[in-house]
Amino acid sequence: MLITGGETTAPGTALLIAAAPVGKGRLVDAGAVLPALAAVPPSALTGTRAATVVELADPLDPQTVLTRIRAAATAEGPLFLYVAGQLQLDRRQHLPHLALARTTPHTLRYTALPWHWLASELTIRRPGTTTVVVDLVTAPEVWRRLTDEGPRLLALGSAIRLYGRVAPPPDRREAAVPSYLAACAAIWRSGARPDPAALHEQAALQSDAAGALFLAPAPAMPFPAAVPPQAAPAPAPVEDPHPAILAAAQAGRHGEAAAVAAAWEQRELRAYGPGSLQAVHWLEVRADLARLAGDPALSCELWMAAAEARLTRQQTADDPDVEGAVDRAHHQWEQIADAERARAAAPRLVALRQRVPGRQRGALRVLRRRLEQLHATPAPPVAG
């Protein structure tokens, strides 16, 4: 469902995701909170006069969710993600996943959304413009890890504000309800418009807090009282180039964005050497910029290079960053309209898929099937 409201040309964006398995594996009735949130003025969800709201209820496929998140991440104004659902742990990699409608413990790797995908897709956002609000119930194994590791298990990066409630598995046979997000909706419907920090405090007090873990950004560290700021000035930080790069890409200045990213890649190559994580990061930034510029062939090539660089660093084939790079290369390859370019890139991608099967069952088989179709496509006639 798409709702628009307000009158400004730079609206905020809110993406509402309510997801949980169908059947006895359901720990939370995630969708129960959607009617309450739908009754809230769209502008309240984003804190802006104009707002675009996208609602995703009980999605079946992780790629569908990923596509919506990816589209929302390109929004120019403030972005708010509201997520109600349940977290389960991948038994192979021991990573938290957001369970979707078809998720079972045995199909988790193929039917749930890896939590780290969320962080990965939001890295292109300008710092300070993205807020994620969660109301999650955990499977027992996730709760045990949260007890041991704390909130860092769900960290999305310092540039993203993360608020919300994470609850242990319910004791009773009935599914839990997202009472934290329901409390947020009630506060908004009362006419109040607190900032995110104040809203979090009020919702935490009004929601079911039995044993729950509440998430909020850490406050900035103050100067020590005995040392005035002037006595120990901090060195001037290097300005973060990501906001300017993203702004250029969103304004259609794709060549400028790519040139700046390439310059930063060269800087990191000189400082840390080929194959360093710093250099690989900028390779991945360039890959995503090529996607934004509508050049899937280049994006595919750059994602493949990033995957190969990570494998050369001895990262394993099931490492989330390796899998993510190959998955993105595969997705971009499928978007290549020029059959000749697609055929040219295919052998390298097939070789990567053989080493990195990924989470989507049958990805290599699908790749080979499309490649057969491409080989069956006649080449265009040569002009005489």
Tab-separated table of C-alpha atoms in Angstrom, residues 119-291:
chain	number	residue	atom	x	y	z
A	119	ALA	CA	22.846	-2.729	7.374
A	120	SER	CA	24.458	-3.312	3.974
A	121	GLU	CA	21.656	-1.632	2.022
A	122	LEU	CA	21.629	1.418	4.277
A	123	THR	CA	25.369	2.134	4.021
A	124	ILE	CA	24.803	4.497	1.085
A	125	ARG	CA	22.596	6.742	3.217
A	126	ARG	CA	23.872	10.107	4.394
A	127	PRO	CA	24.693	9.886	8.129
A	128	GLY	CA	21.916	11.165	10.379
A	129	THR	CA	19.104	10.719	7.850
A	130	THR	CA	18.117	7.133	8.670
A	131	THR	CA	16.177	5.813	11.664
A	132	VAL	CA	15.226	2.175	12.215
A	133	VAL	CA	12.535	1.390	14.796
A	134	VAL	CA	12.035	-2.262	15.707
A	135	ASP	CA	9.609	-4.331	17.753
A	136	LEU	CA	11.005	-7.856	17.654
A	137	VAL	CA	10.464	-11.161	19.402
A	138	THR	CA	13.372	-13.588	19.394
A	139	ALA	CA	13.672	-17.328	19.109
A	140	PRO	CA	15.433	-18.863	22.146
A	141	GLU	CA	18.834	-19.177	20.439
A	142	VAL	CA	18.800	-15.495	19.404
A	143	TRP	CA	17.842	-14.414	22.904
A	144	ARG	CA	20.758	-16.388	24.340
A	145	ARG	CA	23.168	-14.589	22.022
A	146	LEU	CA	21.656	-11.220	22.889
A	147	THR	CA	22.095	-12.033	26.562
A	148	ASP	CA	25.771	-12.817	25.935
A	149	GLU	CA	26.647	-10.144	23.369
A	150	GLY	CA	24.160	-7.356	23.990
A	151	PRO	CA	22.761	-4.936	21.381
A	152	ARG	CA	25.852	-5.087	19.173
A	153	LEU	CA	24.423	-8.301	17.688
A	154	LEU	CA	21.848	-6.095	15.909
A	155	ALA	CA	24.081	-3.075	15.240
A	156	LEU	CA	23.431	-1.313	11.932
A	157	GLY	CA	26.327	1.153	11.998
A	158	SER	CA	27.024	4.439	13.730
A	159	ALA	CA	25.318	6.493	10.995
A	160	ILE	CA	21.918	4.837	11.600
A	161	ARG	CA	19.756	5.539	14.638
A	162	LEU	CA	18.283	2.305	16.020
A	163	TYR	CA	15.421	2.372	18.519
A	164	GLY	CA	13.042	-0.258	19.736
A	165	ARG	CA	12.266	-3.298	21.816
A	166	VAL	CA	13.596	-6.846	21.497
A	167	ALA	CA	11.683	-9.387	23.578
A	168	PRO	CA	12.468	-12.965	24.618
A	169	PRO	CA	10.328	-15.807	23.275
A	170	PRO	CA	6.810	-15.746	24.728
A	171	ASP	CA	6.105	-18.281	27.475
A	172	ARG	CA	2.497	-18.847	26.511
A	173	ARG	CA	1.270	-20.649	23.423
A	174	GLU	CA	-0.281	-17.482	22.000
A	175	ALA	CA	1.803	-15.256	19.736
A	176	ALA	CA	3.153	-12.053	21.270
A	177	VAL	CA	1.965	-8.650	20.064
A	178	PRO	CA	4.139	-5.666	19.015
A	179	SER	CA	3.184	-3.550	22.020
A	180	TYR	CA	6.107	-1.122	21.592
A	181	LEU	CA	5.076	-0.039	18.095
A	182	ALA	CA	1.435	-0.040	19.220
A	183	ALA	CA	2.418	2.397	21.973
A	184	CYS	CA	4.192	4.600	19.388
A	185	ALA	CA	1.012	4.639	17.279
A	186	ALA	CA	-1.121	5.557	20.290
A	187	ILE	CA	1.185	8.462	21.129
A	188	TRP	CA	0.998	9.784	17.577
A	189	ARG	CA	-2.772	9.391	17.414
A	190	SER	CA	-3.065	11.495	20.567
A	191	GLY	CA	-1.642	14.393	18.562
A	192	ALA	CA	1.790	14.358	20.214
A	193	ARG	CA	4.845	14.603	17.969
A	194	PRO	CA	7.883	13.832	20.173
A	195	ASP	CA	11.335	13.467	18.636
A	196	PRO	CA	12.545	9.848	18.217
A	197	ALA	CA	14.429	9.762	21.530
A	198	ALA	CA	11.454	11.055	23.528
A	199	LEU	CA	9.061	8.803	21.625
A	200	HIS	CA	11.242	5.823	22.485
A	201	GLU	CA	11.214	6.668	26.193
A	202	GLN	CA	7.433	7.054	26.264
A	203	ALA	CA	6.766	3.890	24.226
A	204	ALA	CA	9.148	1.848	26.384
A	205	LEU	CA	7.202	2.867	29.483
A	206	GLN	CA	3.840	2.043	27.908
A	207	SER	CA	4.762	-1.302	26.270
A	208	ASP	CA	5.129	-4.770	27.717
A	209	ALA	CA	8.642	-4.628	29.169
A	210	ALA	CA	8.773	-8.071	30.788
A	211	GLY	CA	12.413	-9.068	30.331
A	212	ALA	CA	12.730	-7.052	27.108
A	213	LEU	CA	15.865	-5.360	25.811
A	214	PHE	CA	15.350	-1.755	24.701
A	215	LEU	CA	17.557	-0.253	21.997
A	216	ALA	CA	18.557	3.388	21.631
A	217	PRO	CA	21.588	5.195	20.174
A	218	ALA	CA	24.388	5.749	22.637
A	219	PRO	CA	24.674	9.386	23.772
A	220	ALA	CA	27.686	11.367	22.672
A	221	MET	CA	30.605	11.126	25.103
A	222	PRO	CA	31.090	14.392	27.010
A	223	PHE	CA	34.481	15.945	27.676
A	224	PRO	CA	35.968	14.922	31.057
A	225	ALA	CA	35.037	17.538	33.633
A	226	ALA	CA	38.643	18.100	34.688
A	227	VAL	CA	39.918	18.724	31.158
A	228	PRO	CA	38.490	21.727	29.288
A	229	PRO	CA	37.904	21.116	25.575
A	230	GLN	CA	40.515	23.734	24.696
A	231	ALA	CA	43.225	21.838	26.580
A	232	ALA	CA	43.067	18.743	24.361
A	233	PRO	CA	41.619	19.521	20.965
A	234	ALA	CA	40.807	16.528	18.845
A	235	PRO	CA	42.497	16.282	15.451
A	236	ALA	CA	40.332	17.467	12.598
A	237	PRO	CA	38.632	14.400	11.119
A	238	VAL	CA	38.761	13.664	7.436
A	239	GLU	CA	35.422	14.729	5.987
A	240	ASP	CA	33.198	11.765	5.197
A	241	PRO	CA	32.904	11.685	1.376
A	242	HIS	CA	29.866	9.371	1.260
A	243	PRO	CA	27.160	12.060	1.653
A	244	ALA	CA	28.559	14.154	-1.215
A	245	ILE	CA	28.923	11.087	-3.441
A	246	LEU	CA	25.360	9.974	-2.780
A	247	ALA	CA	24.023	13.502	-3.321
A	248	ALA	CA	25.772	13.683	-6.700
A	249	ALA	CA	24.372	10.302	-7.741
A	250	GLN	CA	20.842	11.192	-6.645
A	251	ALA	CA	21.097	14.464	-8.586
A	252	GLY	CA	21.978	12.523	-11.732
A	253	ARG	CA	25.674	13.521	-11.704
A	254	HIS	CA	26.753	9.910	-11.999
A	255	GLY	CA	30.100	10.627	-13.633
A	256	GLU	CA	31.061	12.980	-10.816
A	257	ALA	CA	30.014	10.467	-8.155
A	258	ALA	CA	31.960	7.656	-9.821
A	259	ALA	CA	35.064	9.827	-10.211
A	260	VAL	CA	35.108	10.799	-6.528
A	261	ALA	CA	34.632	7.180	-5.460
A	262	ALA	CA	37.414	6.048	-7.784
A	263	ALA	CA	39.728	8.723	-6.352
A	264	TRP	CA	39.027	7.484	-2.830
A	265	GLU	CA	39.667	3.918	-3.961
A	266	GLN	CA	43.070	4.958	-5.305
A	267	ARG	CA	43.826	6.756	-2.042
A	268	GLU	CA	43.071	3.601	-0.040
A	269	LEU	CA	45.051	1.457	-2.468
A	270	ARG	CA	48.101	3.648	-1.872
A	271	ALA	CA	47.600	3.673	1.884
A	272	TYR	CA	46.613	0.046	2.542
A	273	GLY	CA	47.436	-1.898	-0.596
A	274	PRO	CA	45.466	-3.950	-3.142
A	275	GLY	CA	42.954	-6.324	-1.603
A	276	SER	CA	42.683	-4.350	1.645
A	277	LEU	CA	39.229	-4.053	3.184
A	278	GLN	CA	39.458	-0.284	2.730
A	279	ALA	CA	40.036	-0.651	-1.017
A	280	VAL	CA	37.367	-3.358	-1.353
A	281	HIS	CA	34.864	-1.055	0.348
A	282	TRP	CA	35.325	1.580	-2.359
A	283	LEU	CA	35.096	-1.064	-5.054
A	284	GLU	CA	31.681	-1.952	-3.622
A	285	VAL	CA	30.676	1.717	-3.437
A	286	ARG	CA	31.532	2.054	-7.134
A	287	ALA	CA	29.489	-1.064	-7.876
A	288	ASP	CA	26.446	0.406	-6.197
A	289	LEU	CA	26.946	3.740	-7.928
A	290	ALA	CA	26.938	1.909	-11.270
A	291	ARG	CA	23.617	0.348	-10.258
